[in-house]
CSV table of C-alpha atoms (C1' of nucleotides) in Angstrom, one decimal:
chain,number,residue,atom,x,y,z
A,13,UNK,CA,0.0,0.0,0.0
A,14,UNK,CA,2.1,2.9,1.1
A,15,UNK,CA,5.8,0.7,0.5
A,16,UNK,CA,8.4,2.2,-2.3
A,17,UNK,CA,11.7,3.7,-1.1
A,18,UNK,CA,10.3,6.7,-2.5
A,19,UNK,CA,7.2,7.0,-0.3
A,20,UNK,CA,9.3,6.2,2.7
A,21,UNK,CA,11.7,7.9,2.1
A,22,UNK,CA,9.1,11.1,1.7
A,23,UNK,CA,7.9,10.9,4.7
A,24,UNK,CA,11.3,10.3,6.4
A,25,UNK,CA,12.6,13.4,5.1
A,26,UNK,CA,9.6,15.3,6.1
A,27,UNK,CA,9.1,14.1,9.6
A,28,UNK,CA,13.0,15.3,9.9
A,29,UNK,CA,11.9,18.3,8.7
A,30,UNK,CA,9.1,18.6,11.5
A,31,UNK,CA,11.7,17.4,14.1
A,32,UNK,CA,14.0,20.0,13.3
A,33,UNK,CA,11.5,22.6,13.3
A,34,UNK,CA,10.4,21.8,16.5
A,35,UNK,CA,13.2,21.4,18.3
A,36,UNK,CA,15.2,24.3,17.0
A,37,UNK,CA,12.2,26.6,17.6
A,38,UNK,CA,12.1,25.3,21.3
A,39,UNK,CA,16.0,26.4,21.6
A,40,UNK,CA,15.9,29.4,19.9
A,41,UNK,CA,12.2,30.9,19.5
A,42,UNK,CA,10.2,31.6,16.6
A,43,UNK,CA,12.2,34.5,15.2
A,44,UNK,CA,15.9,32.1,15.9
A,45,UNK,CA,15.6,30.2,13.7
A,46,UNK,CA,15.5,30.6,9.7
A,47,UNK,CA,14.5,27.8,7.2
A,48,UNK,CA,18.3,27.7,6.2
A,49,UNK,CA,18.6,26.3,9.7
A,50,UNK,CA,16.1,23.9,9.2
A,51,UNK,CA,16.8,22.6,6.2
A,52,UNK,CA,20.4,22.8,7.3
A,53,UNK,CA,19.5,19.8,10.3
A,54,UNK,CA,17.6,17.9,8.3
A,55,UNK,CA,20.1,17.6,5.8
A,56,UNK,CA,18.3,19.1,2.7
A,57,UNK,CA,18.9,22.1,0.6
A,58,UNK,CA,16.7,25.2,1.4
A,59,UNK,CA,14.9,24.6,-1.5
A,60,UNK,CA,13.8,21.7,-0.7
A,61,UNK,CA,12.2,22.2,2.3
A,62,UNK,CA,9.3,24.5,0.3
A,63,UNK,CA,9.0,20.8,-1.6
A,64,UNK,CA,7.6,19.6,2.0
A,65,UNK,CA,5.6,22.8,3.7
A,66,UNK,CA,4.8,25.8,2.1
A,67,UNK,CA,5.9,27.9,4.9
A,68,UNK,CA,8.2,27.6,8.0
A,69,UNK,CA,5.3,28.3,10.3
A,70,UNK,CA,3.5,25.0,9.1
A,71,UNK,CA,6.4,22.6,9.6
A,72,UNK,CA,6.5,23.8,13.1
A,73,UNK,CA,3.5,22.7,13.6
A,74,UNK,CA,3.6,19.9,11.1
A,75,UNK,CA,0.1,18.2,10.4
A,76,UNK,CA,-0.5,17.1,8.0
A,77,UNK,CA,-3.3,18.1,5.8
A,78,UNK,CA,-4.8,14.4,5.2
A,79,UNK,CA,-5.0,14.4,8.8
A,80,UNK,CA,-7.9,16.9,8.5
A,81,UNK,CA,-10.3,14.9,7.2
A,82,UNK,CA,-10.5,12.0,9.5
A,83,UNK,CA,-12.4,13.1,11.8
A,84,UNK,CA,-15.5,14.0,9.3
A,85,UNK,CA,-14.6,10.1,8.1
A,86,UNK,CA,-14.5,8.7,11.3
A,87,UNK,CA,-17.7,10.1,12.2
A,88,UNK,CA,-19.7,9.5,9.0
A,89,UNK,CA,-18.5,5.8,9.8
A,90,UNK,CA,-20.1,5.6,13.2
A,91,UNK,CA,-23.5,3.7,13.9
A,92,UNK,CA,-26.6,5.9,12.7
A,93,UNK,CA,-28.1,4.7,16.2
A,94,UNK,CA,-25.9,7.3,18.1
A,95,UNK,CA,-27.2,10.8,18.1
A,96,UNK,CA,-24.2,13.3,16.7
A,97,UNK,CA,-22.7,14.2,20.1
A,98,UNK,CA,-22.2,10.7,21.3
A,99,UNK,CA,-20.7,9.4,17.4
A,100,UNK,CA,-18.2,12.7,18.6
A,101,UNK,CA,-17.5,11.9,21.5
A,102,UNK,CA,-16.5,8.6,19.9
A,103,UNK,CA,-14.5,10.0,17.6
A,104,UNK,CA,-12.3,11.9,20.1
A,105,UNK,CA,-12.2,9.4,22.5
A,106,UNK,CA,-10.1,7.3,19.3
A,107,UNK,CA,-8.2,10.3,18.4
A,108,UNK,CA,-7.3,11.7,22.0
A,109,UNK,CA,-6.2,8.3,22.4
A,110,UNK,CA,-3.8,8.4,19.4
A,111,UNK,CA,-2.4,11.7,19.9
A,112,UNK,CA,-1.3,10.2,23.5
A,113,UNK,CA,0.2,7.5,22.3
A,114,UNK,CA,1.6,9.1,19.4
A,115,UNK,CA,5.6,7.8,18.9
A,116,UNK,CA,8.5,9.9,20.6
A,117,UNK,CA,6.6,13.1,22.4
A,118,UNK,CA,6.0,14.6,19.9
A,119,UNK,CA,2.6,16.1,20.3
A,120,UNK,CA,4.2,17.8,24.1
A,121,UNK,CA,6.8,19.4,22.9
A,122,UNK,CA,4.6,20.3,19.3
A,123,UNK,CA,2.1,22.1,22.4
A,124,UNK,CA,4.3,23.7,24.5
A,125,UNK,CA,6.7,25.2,21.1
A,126,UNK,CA,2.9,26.2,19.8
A,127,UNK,CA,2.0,27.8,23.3
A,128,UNK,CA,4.9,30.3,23.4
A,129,UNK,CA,3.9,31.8,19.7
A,130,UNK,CA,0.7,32.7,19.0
A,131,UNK,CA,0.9,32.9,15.7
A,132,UNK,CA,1.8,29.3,15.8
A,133,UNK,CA,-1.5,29.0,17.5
A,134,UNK,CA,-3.1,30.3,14.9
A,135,UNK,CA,-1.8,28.0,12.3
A,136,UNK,CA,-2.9,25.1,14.5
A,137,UNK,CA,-6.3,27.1,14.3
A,138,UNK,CA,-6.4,26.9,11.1
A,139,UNK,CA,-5.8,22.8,10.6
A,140,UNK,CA,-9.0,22.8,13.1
A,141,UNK,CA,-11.3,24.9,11.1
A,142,UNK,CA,-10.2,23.0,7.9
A,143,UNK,CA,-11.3,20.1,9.6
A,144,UNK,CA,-14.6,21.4,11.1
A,145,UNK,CA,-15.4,22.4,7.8
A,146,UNK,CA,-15.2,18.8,6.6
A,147,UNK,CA,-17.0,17.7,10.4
A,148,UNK,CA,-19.7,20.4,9.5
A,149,UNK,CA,-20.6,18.5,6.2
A,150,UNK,CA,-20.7,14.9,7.7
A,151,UNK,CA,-23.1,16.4,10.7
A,152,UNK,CA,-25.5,18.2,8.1
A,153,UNK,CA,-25.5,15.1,6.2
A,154,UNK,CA,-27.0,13.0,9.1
A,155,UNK,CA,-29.1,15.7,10.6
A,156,UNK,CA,-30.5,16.3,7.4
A,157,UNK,CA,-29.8,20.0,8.2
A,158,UNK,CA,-27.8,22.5,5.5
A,159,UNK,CA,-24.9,23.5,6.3
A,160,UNK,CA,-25.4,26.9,5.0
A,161,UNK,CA,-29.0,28.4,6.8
A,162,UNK,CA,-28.6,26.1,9.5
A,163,UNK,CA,-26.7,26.7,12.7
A,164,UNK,CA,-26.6,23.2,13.8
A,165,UNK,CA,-24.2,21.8,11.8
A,166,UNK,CA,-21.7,24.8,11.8
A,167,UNK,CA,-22.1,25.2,15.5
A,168,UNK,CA,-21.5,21.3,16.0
A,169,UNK,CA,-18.4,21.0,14.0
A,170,UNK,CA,-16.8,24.2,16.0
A,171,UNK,CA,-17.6,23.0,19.4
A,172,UNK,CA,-16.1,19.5,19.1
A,173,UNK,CA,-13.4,21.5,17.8
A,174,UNK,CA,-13.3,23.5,20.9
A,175,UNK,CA,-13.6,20.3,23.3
A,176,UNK,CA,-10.7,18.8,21.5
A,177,UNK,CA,-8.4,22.0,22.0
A,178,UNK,CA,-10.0,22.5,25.4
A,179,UNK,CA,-8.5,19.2,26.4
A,180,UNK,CA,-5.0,19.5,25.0
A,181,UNK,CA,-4.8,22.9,26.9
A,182,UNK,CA,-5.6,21.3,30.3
A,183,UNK,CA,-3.4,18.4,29.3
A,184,UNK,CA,-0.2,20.9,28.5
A,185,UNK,CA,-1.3,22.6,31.5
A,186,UNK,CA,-0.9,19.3,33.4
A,187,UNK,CA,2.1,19.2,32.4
A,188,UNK,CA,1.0,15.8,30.2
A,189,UNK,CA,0.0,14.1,33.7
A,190,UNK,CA,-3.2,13.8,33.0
A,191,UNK,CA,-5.1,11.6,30.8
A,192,UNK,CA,-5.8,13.0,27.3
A,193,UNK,CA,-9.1,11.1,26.8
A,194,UNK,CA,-10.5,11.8,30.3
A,195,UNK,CA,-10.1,15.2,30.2
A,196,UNK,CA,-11.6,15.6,26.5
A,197,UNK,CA,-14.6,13.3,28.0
A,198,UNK,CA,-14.8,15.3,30.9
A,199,UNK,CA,-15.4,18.5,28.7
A,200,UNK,CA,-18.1,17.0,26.7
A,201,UNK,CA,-19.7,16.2,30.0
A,202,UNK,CA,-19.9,19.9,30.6
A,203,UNK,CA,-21.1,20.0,27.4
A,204,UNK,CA,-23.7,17.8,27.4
A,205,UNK,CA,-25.2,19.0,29.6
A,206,UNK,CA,-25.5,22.8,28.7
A,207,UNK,CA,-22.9,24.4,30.1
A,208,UNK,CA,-23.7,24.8,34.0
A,209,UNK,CA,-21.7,26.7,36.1
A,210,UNK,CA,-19.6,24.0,37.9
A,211,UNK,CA,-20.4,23.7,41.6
A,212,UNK,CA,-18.2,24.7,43.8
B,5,UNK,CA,-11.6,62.8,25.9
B,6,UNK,CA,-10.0,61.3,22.7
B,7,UNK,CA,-10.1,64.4,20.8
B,8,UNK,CA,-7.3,66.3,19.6
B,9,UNK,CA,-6.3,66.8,15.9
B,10,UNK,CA,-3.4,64.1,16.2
B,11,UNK,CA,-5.7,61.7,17.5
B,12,UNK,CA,-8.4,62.1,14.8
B,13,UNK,CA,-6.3,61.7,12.4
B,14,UNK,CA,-4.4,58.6,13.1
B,15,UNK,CA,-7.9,57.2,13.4
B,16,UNK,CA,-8.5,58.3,10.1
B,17,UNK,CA,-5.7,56.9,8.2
B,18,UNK,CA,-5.9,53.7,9.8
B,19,UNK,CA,-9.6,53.9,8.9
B,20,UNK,CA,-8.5,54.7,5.0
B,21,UNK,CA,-6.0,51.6,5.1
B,22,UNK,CA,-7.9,48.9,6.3
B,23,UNK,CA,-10.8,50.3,3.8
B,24,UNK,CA,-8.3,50.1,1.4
B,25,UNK,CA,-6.9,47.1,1.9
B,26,UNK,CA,-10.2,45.3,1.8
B,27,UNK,CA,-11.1,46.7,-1.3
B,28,UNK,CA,-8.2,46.1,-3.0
B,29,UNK,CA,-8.6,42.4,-1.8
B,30,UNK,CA,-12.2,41.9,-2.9
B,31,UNK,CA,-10.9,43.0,-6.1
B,32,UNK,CA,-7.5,41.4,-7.1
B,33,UNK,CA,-7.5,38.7,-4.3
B,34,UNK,CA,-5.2,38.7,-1.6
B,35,UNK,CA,-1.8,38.0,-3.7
B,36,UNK,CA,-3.0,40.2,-6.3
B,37,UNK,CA,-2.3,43.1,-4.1
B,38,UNK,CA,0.9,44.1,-2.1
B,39,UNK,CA,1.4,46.9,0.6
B,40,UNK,CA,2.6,48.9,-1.7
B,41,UNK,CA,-0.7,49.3,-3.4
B,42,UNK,CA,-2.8,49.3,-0.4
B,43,UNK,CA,-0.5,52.7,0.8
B,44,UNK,CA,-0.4,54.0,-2.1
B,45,UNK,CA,-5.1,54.3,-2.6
B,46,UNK,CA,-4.7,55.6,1.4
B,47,UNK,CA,-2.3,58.0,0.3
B,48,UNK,CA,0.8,57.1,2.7
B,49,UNK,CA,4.3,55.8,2.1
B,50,UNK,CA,4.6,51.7,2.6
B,51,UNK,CA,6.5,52.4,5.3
B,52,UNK,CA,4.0,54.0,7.3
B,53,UNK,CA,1.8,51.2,6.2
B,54,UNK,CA,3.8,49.3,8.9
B,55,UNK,CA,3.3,52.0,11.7
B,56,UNK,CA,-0.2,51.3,11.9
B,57,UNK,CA,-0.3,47.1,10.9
B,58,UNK,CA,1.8,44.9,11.6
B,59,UNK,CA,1.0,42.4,8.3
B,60,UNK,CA,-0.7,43.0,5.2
B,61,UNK,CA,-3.5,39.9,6.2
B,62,UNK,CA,-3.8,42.3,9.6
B,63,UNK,CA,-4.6,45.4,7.6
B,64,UNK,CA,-7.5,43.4,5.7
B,65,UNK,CA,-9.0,41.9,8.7
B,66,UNK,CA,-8.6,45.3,10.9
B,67,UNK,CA,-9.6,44.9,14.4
B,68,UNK,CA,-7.9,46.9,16.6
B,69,UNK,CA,-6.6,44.8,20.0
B,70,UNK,CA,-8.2,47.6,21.9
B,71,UNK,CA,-11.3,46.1,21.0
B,72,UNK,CA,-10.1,42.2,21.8
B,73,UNK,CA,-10.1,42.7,25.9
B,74,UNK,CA,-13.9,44.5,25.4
B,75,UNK,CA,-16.2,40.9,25.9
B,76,UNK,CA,-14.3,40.0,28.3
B,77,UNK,CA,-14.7,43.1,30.3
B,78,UNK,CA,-18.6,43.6,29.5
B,79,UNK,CA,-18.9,39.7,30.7
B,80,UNK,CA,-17.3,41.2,34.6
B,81,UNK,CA,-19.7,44.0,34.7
B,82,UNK,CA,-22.5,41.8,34.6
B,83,UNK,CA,-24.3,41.4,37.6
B,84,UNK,CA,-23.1,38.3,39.9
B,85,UNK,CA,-26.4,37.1,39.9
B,86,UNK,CA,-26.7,35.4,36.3
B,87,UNK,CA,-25.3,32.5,35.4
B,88,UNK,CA,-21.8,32.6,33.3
B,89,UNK,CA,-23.7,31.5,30.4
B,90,UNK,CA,-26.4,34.0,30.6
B,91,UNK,CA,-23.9,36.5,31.5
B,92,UNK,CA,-22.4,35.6,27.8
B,93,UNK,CA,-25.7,35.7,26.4
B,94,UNK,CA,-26.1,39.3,27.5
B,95,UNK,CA,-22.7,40.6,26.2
B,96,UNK,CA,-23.0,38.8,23.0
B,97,UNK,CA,-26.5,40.2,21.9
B,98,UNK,CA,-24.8,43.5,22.3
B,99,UNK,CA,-21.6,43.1,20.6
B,100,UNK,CA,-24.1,41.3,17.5
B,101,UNK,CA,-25.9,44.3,17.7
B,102,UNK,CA,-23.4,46.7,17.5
B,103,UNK,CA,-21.0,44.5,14.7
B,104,UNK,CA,-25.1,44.9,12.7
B,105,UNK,CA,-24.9,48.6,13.1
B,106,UNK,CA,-21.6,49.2,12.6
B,107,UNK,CA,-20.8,52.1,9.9
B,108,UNK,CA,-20.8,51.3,6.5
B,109,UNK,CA,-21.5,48.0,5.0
B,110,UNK,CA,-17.8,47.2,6.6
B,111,UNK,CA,-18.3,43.6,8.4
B,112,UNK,CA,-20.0,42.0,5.4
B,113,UNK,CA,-17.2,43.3,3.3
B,114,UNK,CA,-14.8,42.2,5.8
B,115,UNK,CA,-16.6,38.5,5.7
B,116,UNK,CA,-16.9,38.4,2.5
B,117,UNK,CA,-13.3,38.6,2.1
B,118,UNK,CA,-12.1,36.6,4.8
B,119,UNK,CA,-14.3,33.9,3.7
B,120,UNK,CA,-12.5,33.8,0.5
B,121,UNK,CA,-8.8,33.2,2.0
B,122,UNK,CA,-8.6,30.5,4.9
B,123,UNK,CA,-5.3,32.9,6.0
B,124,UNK,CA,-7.5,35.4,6.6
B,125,UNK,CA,-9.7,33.5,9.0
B,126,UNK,CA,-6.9,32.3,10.6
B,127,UNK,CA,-6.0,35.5,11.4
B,128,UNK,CA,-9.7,36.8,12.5
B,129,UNK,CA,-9.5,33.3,14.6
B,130,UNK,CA,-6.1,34.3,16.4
B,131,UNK,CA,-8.3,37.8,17.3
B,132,UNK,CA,-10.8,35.7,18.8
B,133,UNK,CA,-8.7,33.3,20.4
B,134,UNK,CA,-6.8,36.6,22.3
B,135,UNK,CA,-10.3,37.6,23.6
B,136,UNK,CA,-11.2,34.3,25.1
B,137,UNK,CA,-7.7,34.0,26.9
B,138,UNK,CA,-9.0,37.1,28.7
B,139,UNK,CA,-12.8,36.0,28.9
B,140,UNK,CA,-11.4,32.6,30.1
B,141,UNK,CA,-10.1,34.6,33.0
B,142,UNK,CA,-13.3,36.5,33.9
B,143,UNK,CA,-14.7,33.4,34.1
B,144,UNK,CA,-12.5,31.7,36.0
B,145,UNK,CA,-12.7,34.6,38.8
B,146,UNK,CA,-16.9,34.4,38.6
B,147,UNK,CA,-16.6,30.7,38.9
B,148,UNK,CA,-14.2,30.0,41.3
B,149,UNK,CA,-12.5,27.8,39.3
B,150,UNK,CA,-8.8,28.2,37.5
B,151,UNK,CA,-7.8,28.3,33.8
B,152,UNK,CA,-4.9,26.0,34.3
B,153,UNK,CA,-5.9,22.5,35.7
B,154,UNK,CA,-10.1,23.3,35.4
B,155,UNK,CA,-11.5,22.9,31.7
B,156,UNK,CA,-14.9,25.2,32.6
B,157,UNK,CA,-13.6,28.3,31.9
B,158,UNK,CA,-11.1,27.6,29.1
B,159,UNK,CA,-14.2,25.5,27.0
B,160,UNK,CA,-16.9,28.2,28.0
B,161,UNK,CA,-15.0,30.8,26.3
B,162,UNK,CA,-14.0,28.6,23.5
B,163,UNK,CA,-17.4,27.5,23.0
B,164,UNK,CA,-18.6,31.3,23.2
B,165,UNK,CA,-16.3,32.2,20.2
B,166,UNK,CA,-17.3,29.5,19.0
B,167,UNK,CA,-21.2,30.9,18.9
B,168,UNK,CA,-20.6,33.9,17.4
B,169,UNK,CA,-18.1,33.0,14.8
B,170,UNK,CA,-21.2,30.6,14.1
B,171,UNK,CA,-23.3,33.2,14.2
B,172,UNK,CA,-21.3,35.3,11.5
B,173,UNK,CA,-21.2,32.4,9.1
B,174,UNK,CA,-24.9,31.9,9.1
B,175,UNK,CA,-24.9,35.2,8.7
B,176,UNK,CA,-23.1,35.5,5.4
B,177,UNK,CA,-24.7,32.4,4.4
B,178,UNK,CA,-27.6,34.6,4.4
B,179,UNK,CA,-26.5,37.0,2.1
B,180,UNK,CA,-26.6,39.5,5.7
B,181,UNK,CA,-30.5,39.3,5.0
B,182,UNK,CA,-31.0,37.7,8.6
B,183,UNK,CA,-30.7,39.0,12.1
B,184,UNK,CA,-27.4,38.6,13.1
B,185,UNK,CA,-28.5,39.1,17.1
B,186,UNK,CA,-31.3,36.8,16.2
B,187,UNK,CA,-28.5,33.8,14.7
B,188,UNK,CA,-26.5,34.3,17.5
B,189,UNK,CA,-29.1,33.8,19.9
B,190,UNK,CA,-30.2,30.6,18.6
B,191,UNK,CA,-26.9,29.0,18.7
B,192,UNK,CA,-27.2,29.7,22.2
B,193,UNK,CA,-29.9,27.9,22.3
B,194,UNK,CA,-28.7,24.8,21.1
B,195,UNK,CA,-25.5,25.1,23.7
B,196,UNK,CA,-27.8,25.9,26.5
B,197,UNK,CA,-30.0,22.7,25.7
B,198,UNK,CA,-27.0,20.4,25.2
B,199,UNK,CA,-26.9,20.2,21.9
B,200,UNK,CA,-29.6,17.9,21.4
B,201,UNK,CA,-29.8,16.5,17.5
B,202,UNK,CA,-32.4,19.1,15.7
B,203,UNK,CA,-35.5,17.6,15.2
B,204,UNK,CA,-36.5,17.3,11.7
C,3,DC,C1',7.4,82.2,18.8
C,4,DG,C1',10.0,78.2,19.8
C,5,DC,C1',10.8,73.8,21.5
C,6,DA,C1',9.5,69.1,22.5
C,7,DA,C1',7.0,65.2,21.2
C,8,DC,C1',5.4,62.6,17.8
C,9,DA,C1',4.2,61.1,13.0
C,10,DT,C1',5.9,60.4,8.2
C,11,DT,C1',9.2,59.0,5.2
C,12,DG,C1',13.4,57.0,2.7
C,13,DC,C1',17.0,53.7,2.9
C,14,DA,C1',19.0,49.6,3.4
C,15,DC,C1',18.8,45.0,4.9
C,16,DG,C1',17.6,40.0,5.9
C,17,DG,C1',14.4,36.5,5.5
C,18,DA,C1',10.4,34.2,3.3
C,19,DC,C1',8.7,32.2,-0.7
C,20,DT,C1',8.3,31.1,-6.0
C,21,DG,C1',9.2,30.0,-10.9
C,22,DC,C1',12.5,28.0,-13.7
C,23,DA,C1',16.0,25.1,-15.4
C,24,DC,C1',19.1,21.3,-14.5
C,25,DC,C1',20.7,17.2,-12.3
C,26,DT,C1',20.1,12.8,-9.7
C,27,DT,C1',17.4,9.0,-8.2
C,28,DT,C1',13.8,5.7,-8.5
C,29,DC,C1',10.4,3.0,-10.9
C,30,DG,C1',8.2,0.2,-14.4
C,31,DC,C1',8.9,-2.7,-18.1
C,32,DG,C1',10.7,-5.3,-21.7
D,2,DC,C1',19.7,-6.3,-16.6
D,3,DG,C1',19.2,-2.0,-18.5
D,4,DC,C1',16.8,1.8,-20.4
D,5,DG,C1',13.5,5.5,-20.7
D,6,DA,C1',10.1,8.1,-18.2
D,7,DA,C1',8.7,10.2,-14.1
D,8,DA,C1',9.5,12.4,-9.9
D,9,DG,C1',12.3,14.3,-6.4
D,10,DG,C1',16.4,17.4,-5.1
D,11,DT,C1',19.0,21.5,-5.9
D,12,DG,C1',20.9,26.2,-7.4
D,13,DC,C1',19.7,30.7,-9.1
D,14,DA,C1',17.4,34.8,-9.6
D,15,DG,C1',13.8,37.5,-8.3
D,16,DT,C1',9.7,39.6,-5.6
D,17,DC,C1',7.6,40.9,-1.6
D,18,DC,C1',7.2,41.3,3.4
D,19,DG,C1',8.6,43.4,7.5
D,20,DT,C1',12.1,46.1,10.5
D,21,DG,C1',15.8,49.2,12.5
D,22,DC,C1',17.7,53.6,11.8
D,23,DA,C1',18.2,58.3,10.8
D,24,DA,C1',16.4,62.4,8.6
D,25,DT,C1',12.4,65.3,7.9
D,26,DG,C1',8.2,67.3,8.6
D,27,DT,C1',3.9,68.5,11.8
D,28,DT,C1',1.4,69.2,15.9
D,29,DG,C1',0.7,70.8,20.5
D,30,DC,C1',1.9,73.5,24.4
D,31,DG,C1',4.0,77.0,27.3
DNA sequence: CGCAACATTGCACGGACTGCACCTTTCGCG
DNA sequence: CGCGAAAGGTGCAGTCCGTGCAATGTTGCG
């Protein structure tokens, strides 16, 4: 399926290119560190590195953009018996799982290098709302609602969004002590069940 | 209070540039113009483009970070009795209201735009985000509870961008024909029922 | 009026990103 | 095995963005 030297070695040279990003932006900030650099620790002429991301701010953050549309797939897959917020809640619970368990820590060190730039934040934005486009498709789709006129389907899409974000914030702010998939479940308690004020 | 010639007319010219930026954008699309151009229709030298933007993209979108801190202080002046979401509820029907009013046809231009060029939204979504770090705060001191380790007020404020960024697509999905205050308020509705699947 | 503060501008520079042309490597196939 | 086609890697030249600095106007105030 995805075997060839070439594909591989693709992929190798662009996860290298992520790595480097990452960790030389942690060193050195944002502003430190110049795609010569980059390029330079991952072995690979300047030029090249535009072959991989089409800016320096994206292979910072370094998603991919086939990513994005998993999560609309993965919840068009789930049983029509669940009602949209529990086939979500599904859906996170399988990719807060994943991004936990993801090899090396990559998705710690991807937060706390995104936390100290906002405009990194932004780009990570971004990925999201390119995804809850997709989400807000899938959810109109089984609702029978329009994305468009509708606010169901928009609003949906932006709140899982939110939950999902909502969670890796408390799990960076745990330091990555917590549990990824509790505290994403724990938000969509709160949402479920309309937002109360939490008792104190 | 804010007069005084000097004032006015930095107002003014900012005013002219963001005008002319957007313009220029809904026109020739956002590569299709450079800073030079935008300075040159608001009559100032590119270089004091810069003193009053930072980027081109923030020049199109044009929202001042005065205004970013204003939700979340309207949100604190609401009396202690209301509930956080009702509180929200409250500032939100006036900030639709006034973005409605506003001068000029200038926030459906400004949509219009964005919605063309996903950098753009990033950009209005990196605004947004700024606001709810400071709303998450105000609701963290109503609540009791903390930003950090607590995902209440980090997800209410999420999910309250989340509403009226909702609100605003619906909005332009409508051609601007419907009741922005109105759109707004039903996605509140939704949240404030759990976000039960919409009966068909 | 005259001075101090502030805004505008030009200049020069470094870095991001792109189109193009050329070279090297891999792949598919006989 | 080897050859031709396809695709990736690289260098070059160029455009535009964004910034620090220094010079030049403009405004406000005593």
């Amino acid at each position: 399926m995805t075997s060839g030297l070439r594909e591989r070695k693709k992929l190798a040279t662009r996860l290298a290119l992520h790595q480097a990003a990452l960790q030389l932006v942690a060193e050195h900030g944002l502003d430190g560190v110049s795609v010569d650099d980059i390029a330079a620790r991952a072995d690979v002429s300047p030029r090249t590195f535009f072959n991989y991301f089409p800016t320096k701010d994206d292979a910072v953050v370094g998603i991919d953009a086939s990513a994005v549309g998993q999560a609309a797939e993965r919840f068009a897959a789930r049983p029509a018996s669940e009602s949209p917020v529990e086939a979500l809640r599904a859906v996170h619970a399988l990719q807060a799982a994943e991004m936990a368990d993801e090899p090396e820590t990559l998705w710690p060190l991807r937060l706390r290098v995104i936390d100290e730039h906002p405009v990194l934040l932004a780009r990570l934005h971004a990925v999201f709302a390119s995804a809850e486009r997709a989400l807000a498709e899938a959810i109109a789709a089984r609702t029978g609602t329009t994305v468009g006129p509708d606010v169901y389907p928009t609003l949906l899409a932006a709140v899982s969004g939110a939950a999902l974000r909502c969670g890796l914030h408390a799990w960076l702010a745990s330091d990555f002590t917590a549990s990824l998939p509790a505290l994403v479940d724990e938000a969509w308690d709160v949402l479920a069940a309309g937002l109360p004020a939490p008792r104190r």
